[in-house]
mmCIF file of C-alpha atoms in Angstrom:
data_model
loop_
_atom_site.group_PDB
_atom_site.id
_atom_site.type_symbol
_atom_site.label_atom_id
_atom_site.label_comp_id
_atom_site.label_asym_id
_atom_site.label_seq_id
_atom_site.Cartn_x
_atom_site.Cartn_y
_atom_site.Cartn_z
ATOM 1 C CA MET X 1106 34.514 -45.008 9.057
ATOM 2 C CA ALA X 1107 33.181 -43.451 11.965
ATOM 3 C CA LEU X 1108 35.210 -40.160 11.912
ATOM 4 C CA LEU X 1109 33.523 -39.133 8.480
ATOM 5 C CA ARG X 1110 29.811 -39.572 9.946
ATOM 6 C CA LEU X 1111 30.533 -37.115 12.614
ATOM 7 C CA PRO X 1112 31.328 -34.155 10.115
ATOM 8 C CA VAL X 1113 27.991 -35.958 7.481
ATOM 9 C CA ALA X 1114 25.831 -35.401 10.995
ATOM 10 C CA LEU X 1115 27.061 -32.520 12.363
ATOM 11 C CA THR X 1116 26.465 -30.606 9.077
ATOM 12 C CA LEU X 1117 22.761 -32.444 8.755
ATOM 13 C CA GLY X 1118 22.294 -31.547 12.048
ATOM 14 C CA ALA X 1119 22.680 -27.942 12.012
ATOM 15 C CA ALA X 1120 20.486 -27.758 8.601
ATOM 16 C CA VAL X 1121 17.631 -28.800 10.669
ATOM 17 C CA LEU X 1122 18.410 -26.680 13.902
ATOM 18 C CA PHE X 1123 18.641 -23.056 11.212
ATOM 19 C CA GLY X 1124 16.365 -24.268 9.268
ATOM 20 C CA ALA X 1125 13.421 -25.081 11.019
ATOM 21 C CA ALA X 1126 13.249 -20.514 11.532
ATOM 22 C CA PRO X 1127 9.478 -21.151 11.481
ATOM 23 C CA ALA X 1128 7.740 -19.400 8.994
ATOM 24 C CA SER X 1129 5.640 -16.735 10.841
ATOM 25 C CA ALA X 1130 8.628 -14.390 11.231
ATOM 26 C CA GLN X 1131 8.197 -12.583 7.770
ATOM 27 C CA SER X 1132 3.904 -13.554 8.258
ATOM 28 C CA HIS X 1133 1.541 -10.935 8.768
ATOM 29 C CA ILE X 1134 -2.280 -11.022 10.006
ATOM 30 C CA GLU X 1135 -4.337 -9.822 7.641
ATOM 31 C CA ASN X 1136 -7.894 -8.064 8.750
ATOM 32 C CA PRO X 1137 -10.562 -6.762 7.085
ATOM 33 C CA ILE X 1138 -11.616 -4.179 9.391
ATOM 34 C CA ALA X 1139 -8.848 -1.091 9.044
ATOM 35 C CA VAL X 1140 -9.763 1.431 12.455
ATOM 36 C CA PHE X 1141 -8.842 5.261 11.783
ATOM 37 C CA ASN X 1142 -8.787 8.680 13.551
ATOM 38 C CA GLY X 1143 -10.133 11.900 11.799
ATOM 39 C CA LEU X 1144 -9.001 15.615 12.622
ATOM 40 C CA ASP X 1145 -11.863 18.699 11.354
ATOM 41 C CA LYS X 1146 -8.637 20.828 11.638
ATOM 42 C CA ILE X 1147 -10.538 23.690 11.662
ATOM 43 C CA THR X 1148 -13.172 22.203 14.776
ATOM 44 C CA ALA X 1149 -10.697 20.491 16.248
ATOM 45 C CA ARG X 1150 -13.349 18.437 16.290
ATOM 46 C CA ILE X 1151 -10.980 13.816 16.154
ATOM 47 C CA ILE X 1152 -13.666 10.703 14.688
ATOM 48 C CA ALA X 1153 -12.732 7.282 14.920
ATOM 49 C CA PHE X 1154 -13.970 5.355 12.960
ATOM 50 C CA GLU X 1155 -14.111 1.846 11.019
ATOM 51 C CA VAL X 1156 -14.321 1.162 7.923
ATOM 52 C CA GLU X 1157 -13.779 -2.091 5.861
ATOM 53 C CA ILE X 1158 -11.505 -3.461 3.132
ATOM 54 C CA ASP X 1159 -12.402 -2.484 -0.094
ATOM 55 C CA GLU X 1160 -15.206 0.389 0.803
ATOM 56 C CA THR X 1161 -15.367 3.684 0.662
ATOM 57 C CA ILE X 1162 -16.323 6.109 3.392
ATOM 58 C CA GLN X 1163 -16.631 10.191 3.373
ATOM 59 C CA PHE X 1164 -14.720 12.635 5.948
ATOM 60 C CA GLY X 1165 -15.340 15.644 5.415
ATOM 61 C CA SER X 1166 -14.951 15.968 1.369
ATOM 62 C CA LEU X 1167 -11.784 13.001 1.244
ATOM 63 C CA LEU X 1168 -12.769 10.497 0.126
ATOM 64 C CA LEU X 1169 -11.284 7.293 1.916
ATOM 65 C CA THR X 1170 -10.610 3.396 0.898
ATOM 66 C CA PRO X 1171 -8.553 1.042 2.842
ATOM 67 C CA ARG X 1172 -6.900 -2.421 1.021
ATOM 68 C CA ALA X 1173 -5.236 -3.368 2.873
ATOM 69 C CA CYS X 1174 -4.068 -4.055 6.448
ATOM 70 C CA HIS X 1175 -1.832 -5.877 8.271
ATOM 71 C CA THR X 1176 -1.371 -6.680 12.069
ATOM 72 C CA ARG X 1177 1.657 -8.822 13.114
ATOM 73 C CA PRO X 1178 0.791 -11.240 15.126
ATOM 74 C CA PRO X 1179 1.305 -10.989 18.679
ATOM 75 C CA THR X 1180 4.832 -12.643 19.696
ATOM 76 C CA GLU X 1181 6.091 -10.572 17.228
ATOM 77 C CA SER X 1182 6.324 -6.021 17.420
ATOM 78 C CA PRO X 1183 3.609 -4.414 17.003
ATOM 79 C CA ASN X 1184 3.530 -3.305 12.868
ATOM 80 C CA THR X 1185 0.373 -2.313 11.722
ATOM 81 C CA THR X 1186 0.161 -0.776 8.008
ATOM 82 C CA ALA X 1187 -2.908 -0.242 5.930
ATOM 83 C CA PHE X 1188 -2.239 0.221 1.773
ATOM 84 C CA ILE X 1189 -5.565 3.618 2.049
ATOM 85 C CA GLU X 1190 -6.096 4.989 -0.833
ATOM 86 C CA VAL X 1191 -7.764 9.346 -0.316
ATOM 87 C CA GLU X 1192 -8.949 10.987 -2.669
ATOM 88 C CA ASP X 1193 -10.841 14.785 -2.058
ATOM 89 C CA VAL X 1194 -14.014 16.834 -3.430
ATOM 90 C CA ALA X 1195 -14.082 19.102 -4.352
ATOM 91 C CA LEU X 1196 -17.136 22.122 -4.202
ATOM 92 C CA ASP X 1197 -17.486 21.963 -7.796
ATOM 93 C CA GLY X 1198 -17.162 17.128 -7.547
ATOM 94 C CA GLU X 1199 -14.205 16.707 -9.710
ATOM 95 C CA VAL X 1200 -12.535 13.851 -7.587
ATOM 96 C CA VAL X 1201 -9.038 14.505 -6.973
ATOM 97 C CA SER X 1202 -6.529 11.975 -5.957
ATOM 98 C CA LEU X 1203 -4.563 12.927 -2.729
ATOM 99 C CA PHE X 1204 -2.619 10.334 -1.598
ATOM 100 C CA ASP X 1205 -2.075 6.064 -2.555
ATOM 101 C CA GLY X 1206 0.014 4.411 0.142
ATOM 102 C CA TRP X 1207 1.155 2.082 2.786
ATOM 103 C CA VAL X 1208 0.127 3.745 6.392
ATOM 104 C CA PHE X 1209 1.825 3.286 9.475
ATOM 105 C CA ALA X 1210 -0.317 3.083 12.960
ATOM 106 C CA GLU X 1211 3.479 3.448 14.812
ATOM 107 C CA SER X 1212 4.338 6.239 12.627
ATOM 108 C CA PRO X 1213 1.041 8.103 11.748
ATOM 109 C CA GLY X 1214 3.940 11.295 10.642
ATOM 110 C CA LEU X 1215 5.625 9.009 7.728
ATOM 111 C CA SER X 1216 1.913 9.036 5.922
ATOM 112 C CA ALA X 1217 1.543 12.379 2.743
ATOM 113 C CA ILE X 1218 -1.853 12.640 3.579
ATOM 114 C CA ASP X 1219 -1.503 16.983 2.981
ATOM 115 C CA HIS X 1220 -4.412 18.583 3.087
ATOM 116 C CA PRO X 1221 -5.626 21.562 4.501
ATOM 117 C CA VAL X 1222 -8.146 21.192 7.151
ATOM 118 C CA TYR X 1223 -8.790 17.519 7.288
ATOM 119 C CA ASP X 1224 -6.211 14.456 8.154
ATOM 120 C CA ILE X 1225 -7.011 10.774 8.898
ATOM 121 C CA TRP X 1226 -3.753 8.490 10.364
ATOM 122 C CA LEU X 1227 -4.438 4.780 10.689
ATOM 123 C CA THR X 1228 -4.704 3.719 14.456
ATOM 124 C CA GLY X 1229 -5.210 -0.774 14.130
ATOM 125 C CA CYS X 1230 -6.806 -2.937 12.242
ATOM 126 C CA ARG X 1231 -9.796 -5.561 14.009
ATOM 127 C CA GLN X 1232 -11.143 -8.815 12.740
ATOM 128 C CA THR X 1233 -14.555 -7.445 13.616
ATOM 129 C CA SER X 1234 -16.092 -4.807 14.000
ATOM 130 C CA LEU X 1235 -17.357 -3.490 17.492
ATOM 131 C CA ALA X 1236 -20.421 -2.133 16.179
ATOM 132 C CA ASP X 1237 -21.255 -6.379 15.707
ATOM 133 C CA ALA X 1238 -19.931 -6.426 19.637
ATOM 134 C CA PRO X 1239 -22.591 -7.606 21.993
ATOM 135 C CA ALA X 1240 -24.759 -6.007 23.692
ATOM 136 C CA ASP X 1241 -23.776 -5.102 27.042
ATOM 137 C CA GLU X 1242 -25.153 -8.060 29.264
ATOM 138 C CA THR X 1243 -25.705 -6.614 32.534
ATOM 139 C CA SER X 1244 -28.234 -4.339 31.295
ATOM 140 C CA ASP X 1245 -30.143 -6.934 30.274
ATOM 141 C CA SER X 1246 -29.460 -9.288 33.365
ATOM 142 C CA PRO X 1247 -32.210 -11.403 34.956
ATOM 143 C CA ASP X 1248 -30.927 -10.283 38.419
ATOM 144 C CA ARG X 1249 -31.336 -6.987 38.341
ATOM 145 C CA PRO X 1250 -35.349 -5.747 38.451
ATOM 146 C CA ALA X 1251 -36.695 -3.539 35.591
ATOM 147 C CA PRO X 1252 -36.452 0.773 36.473
ATOM 148 C CA ASP X 1253 -40.326 0.070 36.673
ATOM 149 C CA GLN X 1254 -39.915 -2.213 39.831
ATOM 150 C CA ILE X 1255 -37.190 -0.079 41.690
ATOM 151 C CA PRO X 1256 -39.303 1.360 44.223
ATOM 152 C CA LEU X 1257 -38.690 4.908 44.947
ATOM 153 C CA PRO X 1258 -36.794 6.448 48.385
ATOM 154 C CA PRO X 1259 -39.411 7.019 50.836
ATOM 155 C CA PRO X 1260 -39.830 11.234 50.671
ATOM 156 C CA ARG X 1261 -37.839 13.932 52.777
ATOM 157 C CA PRO X 1262 -39.241 16.415 54.865
ATOM 158 C CA PHE X 1263 -38.137 19.581 54.321
#
């Protein structure tokens, strides 16, 4: 009888052991803010900017709307993705769709955003905006005197 229970116990033990894989292995973290870099190819100026999900911003003649921004938990390999919509506004005001799809921060060359003047790529996702971050506390520290209360050094003769 004990011999019959052993295979059943091993089977149940294996099912519990292998069936207990963490559900987070396939999960992602949804973020409310997508972080991009934009390149103006004429001036060679790169600008970093943040966009909230479902908010549309204008970079040059491009309208950018992120619809989702996902990251993985810190225990997994990085894989930051965003679903974005990019439209181009012509001089006559006509709006033309350039790109709807997923972009990857780790592989910026995979996106099909093709524009002769501007280039946009995803650099990351955030839970909070850098603009909402608390100000640097060292400037308002009570240990430092106000600038008008710092004595000037004595004048030096020439």
